Amino acid sequence: MNLYSKVYTAALSGVQCRMISVETDVSEGLPMFSMVGYLASEVKEAQDRVKTALRNSGFQMQPKKIMVNLAPADIRKSGSGYDLPIAVALLAANHYLPQESLEKTFFAGELGLDGSICRIPGVLGMVLEAKRAGFDSCVIPQENAAEGGVISGISVYGASTLRDVVEHLLSVKKLRQVTINIEESLCTQTSGIEEDFADIRGQEMAKRAAEIAAAGMHNLLLTGTPGVGKTMVARRIPGILPLLHPDEALEVSQIHSVAGTLPKEGILMRRPFRMPHHTITAAALAGGGNIPQPGEISLAHRGVLYLDELPEFSREALEILRQPMEEGEVRISRSSGQYVFPADFMLVASRNPCHCGYYPDRTRCTCTEGEIRSYLHKISRPLLDRIDLHAEVRPLSYEELSGSRKEESSSEIRARVLCAQEIQNRRYQGSGIRFNSSLPASQLERYCPLGREEDHFMQQVYETKKLTARACHRMLRVARTIADLEGSERISIRHLSEAVRYRPAKFLE
């Protein structure tokens, strides 16, 4: 007599999920445990974990022929999250559980040998996919319950042991349902500004560039001698960005769920600020591996990616930034398929003007002209063209450093940034455009119209500075943001002139 059961789980593919059915057939024959369905080695190992966990949880299985199929077979299954659904399917096939109790319930989780249920990555996306597929409830590890609970419209239960799951399905002892309201969580938290722009003395040009960058989500490069405050400025930029919208928070949290970097609250409530070391590899920056995982670029999605000492990064790592900066996503191809990771981030970078850090001050700089050119040319022109704002951070005099003048706070700057972004939201409503930085070249004439004088001014700048078409378009987008900060619908020569100031000085190109 054959005993058959089916339960459902999900497979991760990048940050997306695909529904997987776990079919179990128990029949008479030579005792064996066979698993099929395009499985990675850690999934094949599930048979040993599951058998031991079932025995240690008090469930005795008769020695029979067991066949487990994870369908569809054309999707590669990896990870340890299949343990729980396989165990539940086996219990149902052996009449420990009624099949009806499994019809509309989704399962995911790793089993310990003692029957405990362990944390797995990617649960947020799995629960979201289960909701889309029409499931009524999800049973997931207790450690993942918070991230699963942020999805409304589906009952989410966290379980600590396999026996807890069985008692829940038999209605002997129900698991506690977990529900987290994203909007309430985001509303109750403040901007939480710990590092404030008020702490930075002087550096008006760098602060202004940071404000423009935040208002239009433009890329920013800070250049200056060591110790003048480049990193201080960069670390304070998240404090002037708007708080995450609930949809954005869910999108960002889904990426961090796959990477296993979600906080215990189960949702990321602040915009990411990622600061990888310059020794990072191209694969770690963009993402990859045999089973592709999100890299630092994707972990900075909807936030800031800060690259300190930009020329010290490998050429390969820097050049890999170019496509994500243009398209807002990373594509990784493997024999098992193509993986797409979101990567819509603001790039903030800093560098010294030369290897020793003191050029063009020849009283302190010891670099030769060739060494300076070699250092600066580590950053390619195509990458520099993709950076909208270039600001110099100059050394301060002792009077400026020790002065008593009150500096503008992050909350004051943030108020202007929010106003400018609200103008952009109204302007681009329904167009699919979010910020001035993502304005397509085909739409520049519509959203950044220039009068005769302004057009003549731009022609002079274009010819004098020998700009590329990309650099010219980015300058127009920056001017659009400067006008928005002033509340001006029209881009004037004043706005264009300020945008020109943020092109790199000749000796830094």
Short mmCIF file of C-alpha atoms in Angstrom, two decimals:
data_model
loop_
_atom_site.label_atom_id
_atom_site.label_comp_id
_atom_site.label_asym_id
_atom_site.label_seq_id
_atom_site.Cartn_x
_atom_site.Cartn_y
_atom_site.Cartn_z
CA MET A 1 0.00 0.00 0.00
CA ASN A 2 1.42 3.36 -1.05
CA LEU A 3 1.16 6.33 1.30
CA TYR A 4 1.41 9.73 -0.41
CA SER A 5 1.47 13.32 0.89
CA LYS A 6 2.34 16.78 -0.38
CA VAL A 7 3.34 20.03 1.33
CA TYR A 8 4.67 23.32 -0.01
CA THR A 9 7.80 25.38 0.54
CA ALA A 10 9.87 27.81 -1.56
CA ALA A 11 13.26 28.01 -3.30
CA LEU A 12 15.37 31.15 -3.33
CA SER A 13 16.56 32.48 -6.69
CA GLY A 14 18.50 35.64 -5.98
CA VAL A 15 16.07 37.65 -3.87
CA GLN A 16 13.03 36.15 -5.58
CA CYS A 17 11.28 32.93 -4.52
CA ARG A 18 9.61 30.10 -6.42
CA MET A 19 7.01 27.78 -4.91
CA ILE A 20 8.20 24.20 -4.47
CA SER A 21 6.01 21.17 -3.78
CA VAL A 22 7.49 18.47 -1.55
CA GLU A 23 5.95 15.13 -2.52
CA THR A 24 6.51 12.07 -0.35
CA ASP A 25 5.70 8.49 -1.25
CA VAL A 26 6.10 5.68 1.33
CA SER A 27 5.71 2.15 0.01
CA GLU A 28 6.59 -1.47 0.72
CA GLY A 29 9.97 -2.63 -0.48
CA LEU A 30 13.64 -2.58 0.40
CA PRO A 31 14.09 0.11 3.11
CA MET A 32 15.65 3.19 1.53
CA PHE A 33 15.37 6.97 1.51
CA SER A 34 15.70 8.56 -1.92
CA MET A 35 15.43 12.27 -2.83
CA VAL A 36 15.16 13.71 -6.34
CA GLY A 37 14.53 17.12 -7.94
CA TYR A 38 17.82 18.88 -8.96
CA LEU A 39 19.20 19.09 -5.42
CA ALA A 40 22.34 20.69 -4.01
CA SER A 41 24.44 18.60 -1.61
CA GLU A 42 23.04 20.28 1.52
CA VAL A 43 19.49 19.39 0.41
CA LYS A 44 20.47 15.76 -0.15
CA GLU A 45 21.86 15.70 3.40
CA ALA A 46 18.36 16.54 4.66
CA GLN A 47 17.41 12.85 4.69
CA ASP A 48 19.86 12.15 7.55
CA ARG A 49 18.85 15.24 9.51
CA VAL A 50 15.15 14.54 9.04
CA LYS A 51 15.31 10.85 10.02
CA THR A 52 17.29 11.61 13.18
CA ALA A 53 15.11 14.61 14.13
CA LEU A 54 11.93 12.54 13.72
CA ARG A 55 13.31 9.75 15.92
CA ASN A 56 14.52 12.16 18.61
CA SER A 57 11.14 13.91 18.56
CA GLY A 58 9.39 10.63 19.40
CA PHE A 59 8.08 9.66 15.94
CA GLN A 60 8.87 6.10 14.90
CA MET A 61 9.05 5.41 11.16
CA GLN A 62 8.56 1.89 9.83
CA PRO A 63 11.44 0.66 7.64
CA LYS A 64 9.95 1.24 4.21
CA LYS A 65 10.87 2.58 0.79
CA ILE A 66 10.69 6.39 0.96
CA MET A 67 10.76 8.62 -2.11
CA VAL A 68 10.84 12.42 -1.80
CA ASN A 69 10.45 14.64 -4.86
CA LEU A 70 10.98 18.40 -4.84
CA ALA A 71 9.16 19.81 -7.87
CA PRO A 72 9.50 21.43 -10.34
CA ALA A 73 12.70 19.57 -11.19
CA ASP A 74 14.14 22.31 -13.43
CA ILE A 75 14.73 24.66 -10.45
CA ARG A 76 17.91 24.06 -8.48
CA LYS A 77 17.22 23.66 -4.76
CA SER A 78 19.88 24.72 -2.28
CA GLY A 79 19.98 25.54 1.42
CA SER A 80 18.67 23.72 4.48
CA GLY A 81 15.15 25.19 4.59
CA TYR A 82 13.62 22.03 3.09
CA ASP A 83 14.12 19.97 6.28
CA LEU A 84 10.86 20.98 7.96
CA PRO A 85 8.56 20.50 4.93
CA ILE A 86 10.16 17.09 4.23
CA ALA A 87 9.62 16.04 7.86
CA VAL A 88 5.98 17.25 7.83
CA ALA A 89 5.32 15.44 4.54
CA LEU A 90 6.77 12.22 5.98
CA LEU A 91 4.62 12.54 9.10
CA ALA A 92 1.53 13.00 6.95
CA ALA A 93 2.43 10.02 4.77
CA ASN A 94 2.76 7.91 7.92
CA HIS A 95 -0.62 9.11 9.25
CA TYR A 96 0.76 11.18 12.12
CA LEU A 97 -0.90 14.21 10.48
CA PRO A 98 -4.05 14.52 8.33
CA GLN A 99 -3.32 15.72 4.79
CA GLU A 100 -6.21 18.22 5.05
CA SER A 101 -4.32 20.18 7.74
CA LEU A 102 -1.50 20.85 5.25
CA GLU A 103 -3.52 22.06 2.25
CA LYS A 104 -3.18 25.82 2.77
CA THR A 105 -0.08 25.90 4.99
CA PHE A 106 3.44 26.80 3.90
CA PHE A 107 6.51 25.34 5.68
CA ALA A 108 10.19 26.29 5.78
CA GLY A 109 12.95 25.62 8.29
CA GLU A 110 16.12 23.70 9.09
CA LEU A 111 16.03 20.83 11.59
CA GLY A 112 18.59 20.07 14.27
CA LEU A 113 19.20 16.45 15.19
CA ASP A 114 17.20 16.95 18.40
CA GLY A 115 14.14 18.16 16.47
CA SER A 116 14.77 21.85 17.05
CA ILE A 117 13.95 24.23 14.18
CA CYS A 118 16.80 26.54 13.20
CA ARG A 119 16.93 29.92 11.46
CA ILE A 120 17.24 30.07 7.66
CA PRO A 121 17.87 32.98 5.24
CA GLY A 122 15.29 34.49 2.90
CA VAL A 123 12.16 33.87 5.00
CA LEU A 124 10.70 37.33 4.31
CA GLY A 125 10.59 36.68 0.56
CA MET A 126 9.24 33.17 1.12
CA VAL A 127 6.31 34.39 3.22
CA LEU A 128 5.59 37.09 0.65
CA GLU A 129 5.55 34.48 -2.13
CA ALA A 130 3.31 32.19 -0.03
CA LYS A 131 0.83 35.05 0.35
CA ARG A 132 0.85 35.66 -3.42
CA ALA A 133 0.25 31.93 -4.00
CA GLY A 134 -2.89 32.03 -1.84
CA PHE A 135 -1.74 30.21 1.31
CA ASP A 136 -3.58 30.92 4.56
CA SER A 137 -0.71 30.35 6.99
CA CYS A 138 3.05 29.83 7.27
CA VAL A 139 5.04 27.81 9.79
CA ILE A 140 8.62 29.06 10.00
CA PRO A 141 11.47 28.99 12.56
CA GLN A 142 10.84 31.01 15.72
CA GLU A 143 14.05 32.96 15.06
CA ASN A 144 12.60 34.08 11.71
CA ALA A 145 9.13 34.84 13.07
CA ALA A 146 9.66 38.61 13.30
CA GLU A 147 10.65 39.02 9.64
CA GLY A 148 7.82 36.76 8.48
CA GLY A 149 5.34 38.63 10.68
CA VAL A 150 5.76 41.90 8.78
CA ILE A 151 3.74 40.44 5.87
CA SER A 152 0.06 41.19 6.38
CA GLY A 153 -2.78 39.10 4.97
CA ILE A 154 -1.34 35.72 5.97
CA SER A 155 -1.08 34.03 9.39
CA VAL A 156 2.55 33.53 10.40
CA TYR A 157 3.57 31.12 13.16
CA GLY A 158 7.04 30.68 14.63
CA ALA A 159 7.99 27.20 15.84
CA SER A 160 10.93 26.10 18.00
CA THR A 161 10.64 22.32 17.63
CA LEU A 162 9.17 19.74 15.30
CA ARG A 163 6.85 18.50 18.03
CA ASP A 164 5.46 22.05 18.41
CA VAL A 165 4.56 22.00 14.71
CA VAL A 166 2.78 18.64 15.01
CA GLU A 167 0.77 19.79 18.05
CA HIS A 168 -0.17 22.98 16.19
CA LEU A 169 -1.38 21.09 13.11
CA LEU A 170 -3.36 18.67 15.31
CA SER A 171 -4.85 21.66 17.22
CA VAL A 172 -3.49 20.21 20.48
CA LYS A 173 -1.49 23.34 21.27
CA LYS A 174 -1.58 26.22 18.82
CA LEU A 175 1.55 28.20 18.03
CA ARG A 176 1.50 31.93 18.72
CA GLN A 177 0.72 34.00 15.66
CA VAL A 178 3.26 36.76 14.95
CA THR A 179 2.08 40.09 13.53
CA ILE A 180 4.20 43.22 13.08
CA ASN A 181 2.77 46.45 11.67
CA ILE A 182 5.41 48.01 9.41
CA GLU A 183 3.85 51.47 9.33
CA GLU A 184 3.61 51.65 13.11
CA SER A 185 7.20 50.47 13.45
CA LEU A 186 8.43 53.12 11.02
CA CYS A 187 6.28 55.87 12.55
CA THR A 188 7.38 55.20 16.13
CA GLN A 189 11.05 55.38 15.28
CA THR A 190 12.70 58.79 14.86
CA SER A 191 15.41 59.61 12.39
CA GLY A 192 17.81 58.60 15.14
CA ILE A 193 20.54 60.99 14.06
CA GLU A 194 23.57 60.17 16.16
CA GLU A 195 26.17 61.78 13.90
CA ASP A 196 25.09 65.33 13.15
CA PHE A 197 26.31 67.83 10.56
CA ALA A 198 26.39 70.35 13.41
CA ASP A 199 29.56 68.59 14.59
CA ILE A 200 31.45 69.57 11.42
CA ARG A 201 33.17 72.94 11.48
CA GLY A 202 33.29 74.87 8.23
CA GLN A 203 33.43 72.75 5.04
CA GLU A 204 30.51 74.64 3.53
CA MET A 205 31.15 73.33 0.01
CA ALA A 206 31.22 69.70 1.14
CA LYS A 207 28.05 70.14 3.22
CA ARG A 208 26.25 71.84 0.35
CA ALA A 209 27.32 69.05 -2.04
CA ALA A 210 26.03 66.46 0.45
CA GLU A 211 22.68 68.28 0.65
CA ILE A 212 22.32 68.39 -3.15
CA ALA A 213 23.33 64.74 -3.41
CA ALA A 214 20.75 63.70 -0.80
CA ALA A 215 17.99 65.82 -2.37
CA GLY A 216 18.35 64.25 -5.83
CA MET A 217 20.02 60.93 -4.81
CA HIS A 218 23.10 61.92 -6.81
CA ASN A 219 26.50 60.25 -6.60
CA LEU A 220 29.16 62.23 -4.72
CA LEU A 221 32.97 62.19 -4.61
CA LEU A 222 34.82 64.04 -1.86
CA THR A 223 38.48 64.91 -2.43
CA GLY A 224 40.83 66.30 0.20
CA THR A 225 43.95 65.80 2.25
CA PRO A 226 43.98 63.23 5.07
CA GLY A 227 42.04 64.16 8.21
CA VAL A 228 40.03 67.09 6.83
CA GLY A 229 36.63 65.45 7.42
CA LYS A 230 35.69 63.54 4.25
CA THR A 231 34.48 60.48 6.16
CA MET A 232 32.71 62.67 8.73
CA VAL A 233 30.65 64.24 5.95
CA ALA A 234 29.90 60.89 4.31
CA ARG A 235 28.78 59.20 7.53
CA ARG A 236 26.25 61.98 8.18
CA ILE A 237 24.50 61.74 4.81
CA PRO A 238 22.03 59.00 5.91
CA GLY A 239 20.84 61.40 8.63
CA ILE A 240 19.56 63.89 6.03
CA LEU A 241 17.82 61.29 3.85
CA PRO A 242 14.08 60.65 4.29
CA LEU A 243 12.97 57.66 6.35
CA LEU A 244 12.16 54.48 4.48
CA HIS A 245 8.65 54.22 3.06
CA PRO A 246 6.91 50.94 4.12
CA ASP A 247 7.22 49.54 0.57
CA GLU A 248 10.90 50.48 0.49
CA ALA A 249 11.47 48.98 3.94
CA LEU A 250 9.95 45.69 2.77
CA GLU A 251 12.04 45.71 -0.42
CA VAL A 252 15.30 46.44 1.42
CA SER A 253 14.54 43.96 4.20
CA GLN A 254 13.94 41.20 1.66
CA ILE A 255 17.51 41.63 0.37
CA HIS A 256 18.97 41.62 3.88
CA SER A 257 16.84 38.59 4.75
CA VAL A 258 18.54 36.63 1.95
CA ALA A 259 21.95 37.84 3.16
CA GLY A 260 21.12 36.99 6.78
CA THR A 261 21.79 40.55 7.99
CA LEU A 262 18.31 41.53 9.19
CA PRO A 263 18.08 42.98 12.73
CA LYS A 264 16.09 41.16 15.40
CA GLU A 265 13.09 43.46 14.77
CA GLY A 266 12.60 41.60 11.50
CA ILE A 267 12.65 44.69 9.29
CA LEU A 268 15.24 47.29 8.34
CA MET A 269 13.90 50.66 9.50
CA ARG A 270 16.80 52.89 8.44
CA ARG A 271 18.33 53.44 5.05
CA PRO A 272 21.38 51.19 4.66
CA PHE A 273 24.87 52.67 4.97
CA ARG A 274 27.47 50.22 3.70
CA MET A 275 31.19 50.94 4.04
CA PRO A 276 33.24 48.04 2.61
CA HIS A 277 37.03 47.97 3.03
CA HIS A 278 39.13 48.75 -0.04
CA THR A 279 40.44 45.15 -0.12
CA ILE A 280 36.98 43.86 -1.08
CA THR A 281 36.82 41.68 -4.19
CA ALA A 282 34.65 42.42 -7.22
CA ALA A 283 32.47 39.38 -6.41
CA ALA A 284 31.90 40.51 -2.81
CA LEU A 285 31.02 44.01 -4.02
CA ALA A 286 28.60 43.00 -6.78
CA GLY A 287 27.47 39.66 -5.38
CA GLY A 288 28.08 36.15 -6.65
CA GLY A 289 29.33 32.72 -5.65
CA ASN A 290 28.26 29.27 -6.83
CA ILE A 291 24.86 30.07 -5.34
CA PRO A 292 24.70 33.85 -5.96
CA GLN A 293 24.24 36.02 -2.89
CA PRO A 294 23.71 39.81 -2.73
CA GLY A 295 26.90 41.84 -2.53
CA GLU A 296 27.60 45.20 -0.88
CA ILE A 297 26.06 47.01 -3.86
CA SER A 298 22.70 45.30 -3.30
CA LEU A 299 22.92 45.57 0.51
CA ALA A 300 23.15 49.36 -0.04
CA HIS A 301 19.89 49.36 -2.08
CA ARG A 302 17.80 52.48 -1.27
CA GLY A 303 20.68 53.74 0.84
CA VAL A 304 24.32 54.81 0.69
CA LEU A 305 27.36 52.86 -0.50
CA TYR A 306 30.44 54.63 0.86
CA LEU A 307 33.83 53.79 -0.66
CA ASP A 308 36.62 55.37 1.38
CA GLU A 309 40.02 55.78 -0.32
CA LEU A 310 38.46 55.11 -3.73
CA PRO A 311 41.73 54.72 -5.72
CA GLU A 312 42.84 51.94 -3.35
CA PHE A 313 40.03 49.66 -4.54
CA SER A 314 40.98 47.23 -7.29
CA ARG A 315 40.31 48.33 -10.86
CA GLU A 316 38.10 45.27 -11.37
CA ALA A 317 35.97 46.13 -8.32
CA LEU A 318 35.54 49.77 -9.40
CA GLU A 319 34.61 48.98 -13.00
CA ILE A 320 31.94 46.54 -11.86
CA LEU A 321 30.06 49.55 -10.41
CA ARG A 322 29.35 51.07 -13.81
CA GLN A 323 26.41 48.92 -14.95
CA PRO A 324 24.56 48.94 -11.57
CA MET A 325 24.97 52.74 -11.34
CA GLU A 326 23.20 53.09 -14.70
CA GLU A 327 20.54 50.37 -14.42
CA GLY A 328 19.89 50.07 -10.67
CA GLU A 329 20.37 46.31 -10.58
CA VAL A 330 23.04 43.62 -10.71
CA ARG A 331 22.70 40.67 -13.11
CA ILE A 332 24.68 37.50 -12.42
CA SER A 333 24.65 34.62 -14.89
CA ARG A 334 25.27 31.03 -13.87
CA SER A 335 24.68 27.69 -15.58
CA SER A 336 21.64 27.28 -13.31
CA GLY A 337 20.11 30.55 -14.53
CA GLN A 338 20.31 34.33 -14.31
CA TYR A 339 20.00 36.07 -10.96
CA VAL A 340 18.92 39.70 -10.58
CA PHE A 341 19.65 41.72 -7.43
CA PRO A 342 18.30 45.26 -6.88
CA ALA A 343 21.05 47.88 -6.63
CA ASP A 344 19.54 51.38 -6.64
CA PHE A 345 21.99 53.14 -4.33
CA MET A 346 23.68 56.49 -3.82
CA LEU A 347 27.44 56.19 -4.29
CA VAL A 348 29.47 58.36 -1.93
CA ALA A 349 33.24 58.07 -2.23
CA SER A 350 36.31 59.88 -0.96
CA ARG A 351 39.91 60.08 -2.06
CA ASN A 352 43.16 61.91 -1.45
CA PRO A 353 44.50 64.11 -4.29
CA CYS A 354 47.64 61.95 -4.52
CA HIS A 355 49.32 58.96 -2.90
CA CYS A 356 50.82 60.97 -0.02
CA GLY A 357 47.64 63.04 0.20
CA TYR A 358 48.92 66.62 0.04
CA TYR A 359 48.99 67.61 -3.65
CA PRO A 360 48.95 70.42 -4.89
CA ASP A 361 50.74 71.75 -1.76
CA ARG A 362 54.32 71.23 -2.95
CA THR A 363 55.70 72.16 0.47
CA ARG A 364 54.27 68.88 1.78
CA CYS A 365 53.62 66.68 -1.26
CA THR A 366 56.53 64.37 -2.16
CA CYS A 367 54.88 62.67 -5.17
CA THR A 368 56.26 63.02 -8.70
CA GLU A 369 53.98 64.12 -11.54
CA GLY A 370 53.95 60.56 -12.87
CA GLU A 371 52.96 59.15 -9.46
CA ILE A 372 50.13 61.69 -9.16
CA ARG A 373 48.78 60.84 -12.63
CA SER A 374 49.05 57.13 -11.91
CA TYR A 375 47.18 57.52 -8.62
CA LEU A 376 44.35 59.61 -10.05
CA HIS A 377 44.00 57.47 -13.19
CA LYS A 378 43.18 54.41 -11.11
CA ILE A 379 39.63 55.77 -11.38
CA SER A 380 38.57 55.58 -15.02
CA ARG A 381 36.97 58.50 -16.84
CA PRO A 382 33.74 56.53 -17.49
CA LEU A 383 33.36 55.97 -13.74
CA LEU A 384 34.14 59.63 -12.95
CA ASP A 385 31.51 60.67 -15.50
CA ARG A 386 28.92 58.69 -13.55
CA ILE A 387 29.62 60.71 -10.39
CA ASP A 388 27.41 63.80 -10.43
CA LEU A 389 29.08 65.90 -7.75
CA HIS A 390 32.80 66.38 -7.08
CA ALA A 391 33.55 68.43 -3.97
CA GLU A 392 36.90 69.43 -2.48
CA VAL A 393 37.23 69.27 1.28
CA ARG A 394 39.90 71.77 2.29
CA PRO A 395 42.00 71.99 5.45
CA LEU A 396 40.67 74.39 8.10
CA SER A 397 42.53 77.15 9.86
CA TYR A 398 42.77 76.95 13.64
CA GLU A 399 40.32 79.85 13.95
CA GLU A 400 37.72 77.99 11.86
CA LEU A 401 38.28 74.78 13.80
CA SER A 402 38.02 76.35 17.25
CA GLY A 403 35.40 78.99 16.45
CA SER A 404 32.16 79.28 18.39
CA ARG A 405 29.89 79.71 15.36
CA LYS A 406 26.88 77.41 15.50
CA GLU A 407 26.79 75.04 12.53
CA GLU A 408 23.63 73.95 10.76
CA SER A 409 22.20 70.68 12.10
CA SER A 410 21.26 67.58 10.14
CA SER A 411 17.57 68.08 10.96
CA GLU A 412 17.64 71.56 9.36
CA ILE A 413 19.32 70.25 6.21
CA ARG A 414 17.00 67.25 6.13
CA ALA A 415 13.94 69.53 6.13
CA ARG A 416 15.13 71.15 2.87
CA VAL A 417 15.96 67.75 1.38
CA LEU A 418 12.44 66.50 2.13
CA CYS A 419 10.88 69.57 0.49
CA ALA A 420 12.98 69.07 -2.65
CA GLN A 421 12.08 65.38 -2.82
CA GLU A 422 8.39 66.20 -2.40
CA ILE A 423 8.66 68.51 -5.43
CA GLN A 424 10.21 65.62 -7.39
CA ASN A 425 7.44 63.23 -6.28
CA ARG A 426 4.79 65.62 -7.60
CA ARG A 427 6.66 66.31 -10.84
CA TYR A 428 7.30 62.68 -11.74
CA GLN A 429 4.04 61.22 -10.42
CA GLY A 430 2.94 58.30 -12.59
CA SER A 431 6.09 58.37 -14.75
CA GLY A 432 8.05 55.70 -12.89
CA ILE A 433 10.83 58.20 -12.12
CA ARG A 434 11.68 58.69 -8.44
CA PHE A 435 14.52 61.23 -8.25
CA ASN A 436 16.30 63.68 -10.53
CA SER A 437 19.33 61.37 -10.63
CA SER A 438 17.29 58.68 -12.43
CA LEU A 439 15.81 61.05 -15.01
CA PRO A 440 16.38 59.43 -18.47
CA ALA A 441 18.24 61.43 -21.11
CA SER A 442 15.15 61.23 -23.34
CA GLN A 443 13.15 63.16 -20.71
CA LEU A 444 15.70 65.92 -19.99
CA GLU A 445 14.22 68.33 -22.52
CA ARG A 446 10.79 67.90 -20.93
CA TYR A 447 11.76 68.20 -17.27
CA CYS A 448 14.89 70.38 -17.55
CA PRO A 449 14.00 72.99 -20.21
CA LEU A 450 16.53 75.79 -20.69
CA GLY A 451 15.97 79.33 -21.87
CA ARG A 452 18.13 80.91 -24.59
CA GLU A 453 20.69 82.37 -22.14
CA GLU A 454 20.89 79.16 -20.13
CA ASP A 455 21.33 77.09 -23.29
CA HIS A 456 24.15 79.37 -24.47
CA PHE A 457 25.80 79.08 -21.04
CA MET A 458 25.64 75.27 -21.19
CA GLN A 459 27.14 75.31 -24.70
CA GLN A 460 30.12 77.33 -23.44
CA VAL A 461 30.62 74.98 -20.48
CA TYR A 462 30.33 71.91 -22.69
CA GLU A 463 32.96 73.17 -25.15
CA THR A 464 35.31 74.76 -22.61
CA LYS A 465 35.40 71.78 -20.23
CA LYS A 466 35.26 69.23 -23.08
CA LEU A 467 32.44 67.36 -21.37
CA THR A 468 31.07 64.04 -22.53
CA ALA A 469 27.35 63.80 -23.30
CA ARG A 470 26.90 61.77 -20.08
CA ALA A 471 28.65 64.41 -17.96
CA CYS A 472 26.56 67.17 -19.56
CA HIS A 473 23.32 65.33 -18.82
CA ARG A 474 24.37 64.69 -15.23
CA MET A 475 25.17 68.37 -14.80
CA LEU A 476 21.64 69.23 -15.97
CA ARG A 477 20.16 66.80 -13.43
CA VAL A 478 22.20 68.40 -10.64
CA ALA A 479 21.01 71.87 -11.73
CA ARG A 480 17.42 70.55 -11.62
CA THR A 481 17.97 69.45 -8.01
CA ILE A 482 19.54 72.79 -7.04
CA ALA A 483 16.49 74.55 -8.49
CA ASP A 484 14.19 72.20 -6.53
CA LEU A 485 16.02 73.05 -3.29
CA GLU A 486 15.21 76.70 -4.02
CA GLY A 487 11.63 75.83 -4.93
CA SER A 488 12.19 77.14 -8.45
CA GLU A 489 10.40 75.51 -11.38
CA ARG A 490 12.78 77.12 -13.88
CA ILE A 491 16.49 76.28 -14.12
CA SER A 492 18.46 79.53 -14.21
CA ILE A 493 22.11 80.37 -14.95
CA ARG A 494 22.65 80.58 -11.16
CA HIS A 495 21.65 76.93 -10.77
CA LEU A 496 23.76 75.86 -13.75
CA SER A 497 26.76 77.81 -12.43
CA GLU A 498 26.58 76.03 -9.10
CA ALA A 499 26.30 72.67 -10.86
CA VAL A 500 29.47 73.52 -12.84
CA ARG A 501 31.31 74.11 -9.55
CA TYR A 502 30.86 70.45 -8.72
CA ARG A 503 32.75 69.18 -11.74
CA PRO A 504 36.29 67.97 -10.84
CA ALA A 505 39.13 70.49 -10.91
CA LYS A 506 41.45 70.05 -13.91
CA PHE A 507 44.32 68.67 -11.81
CA LEU A 508 42.01 66.01 -10.34
CA GLU A 509 40.75 64.60 -13.64
#
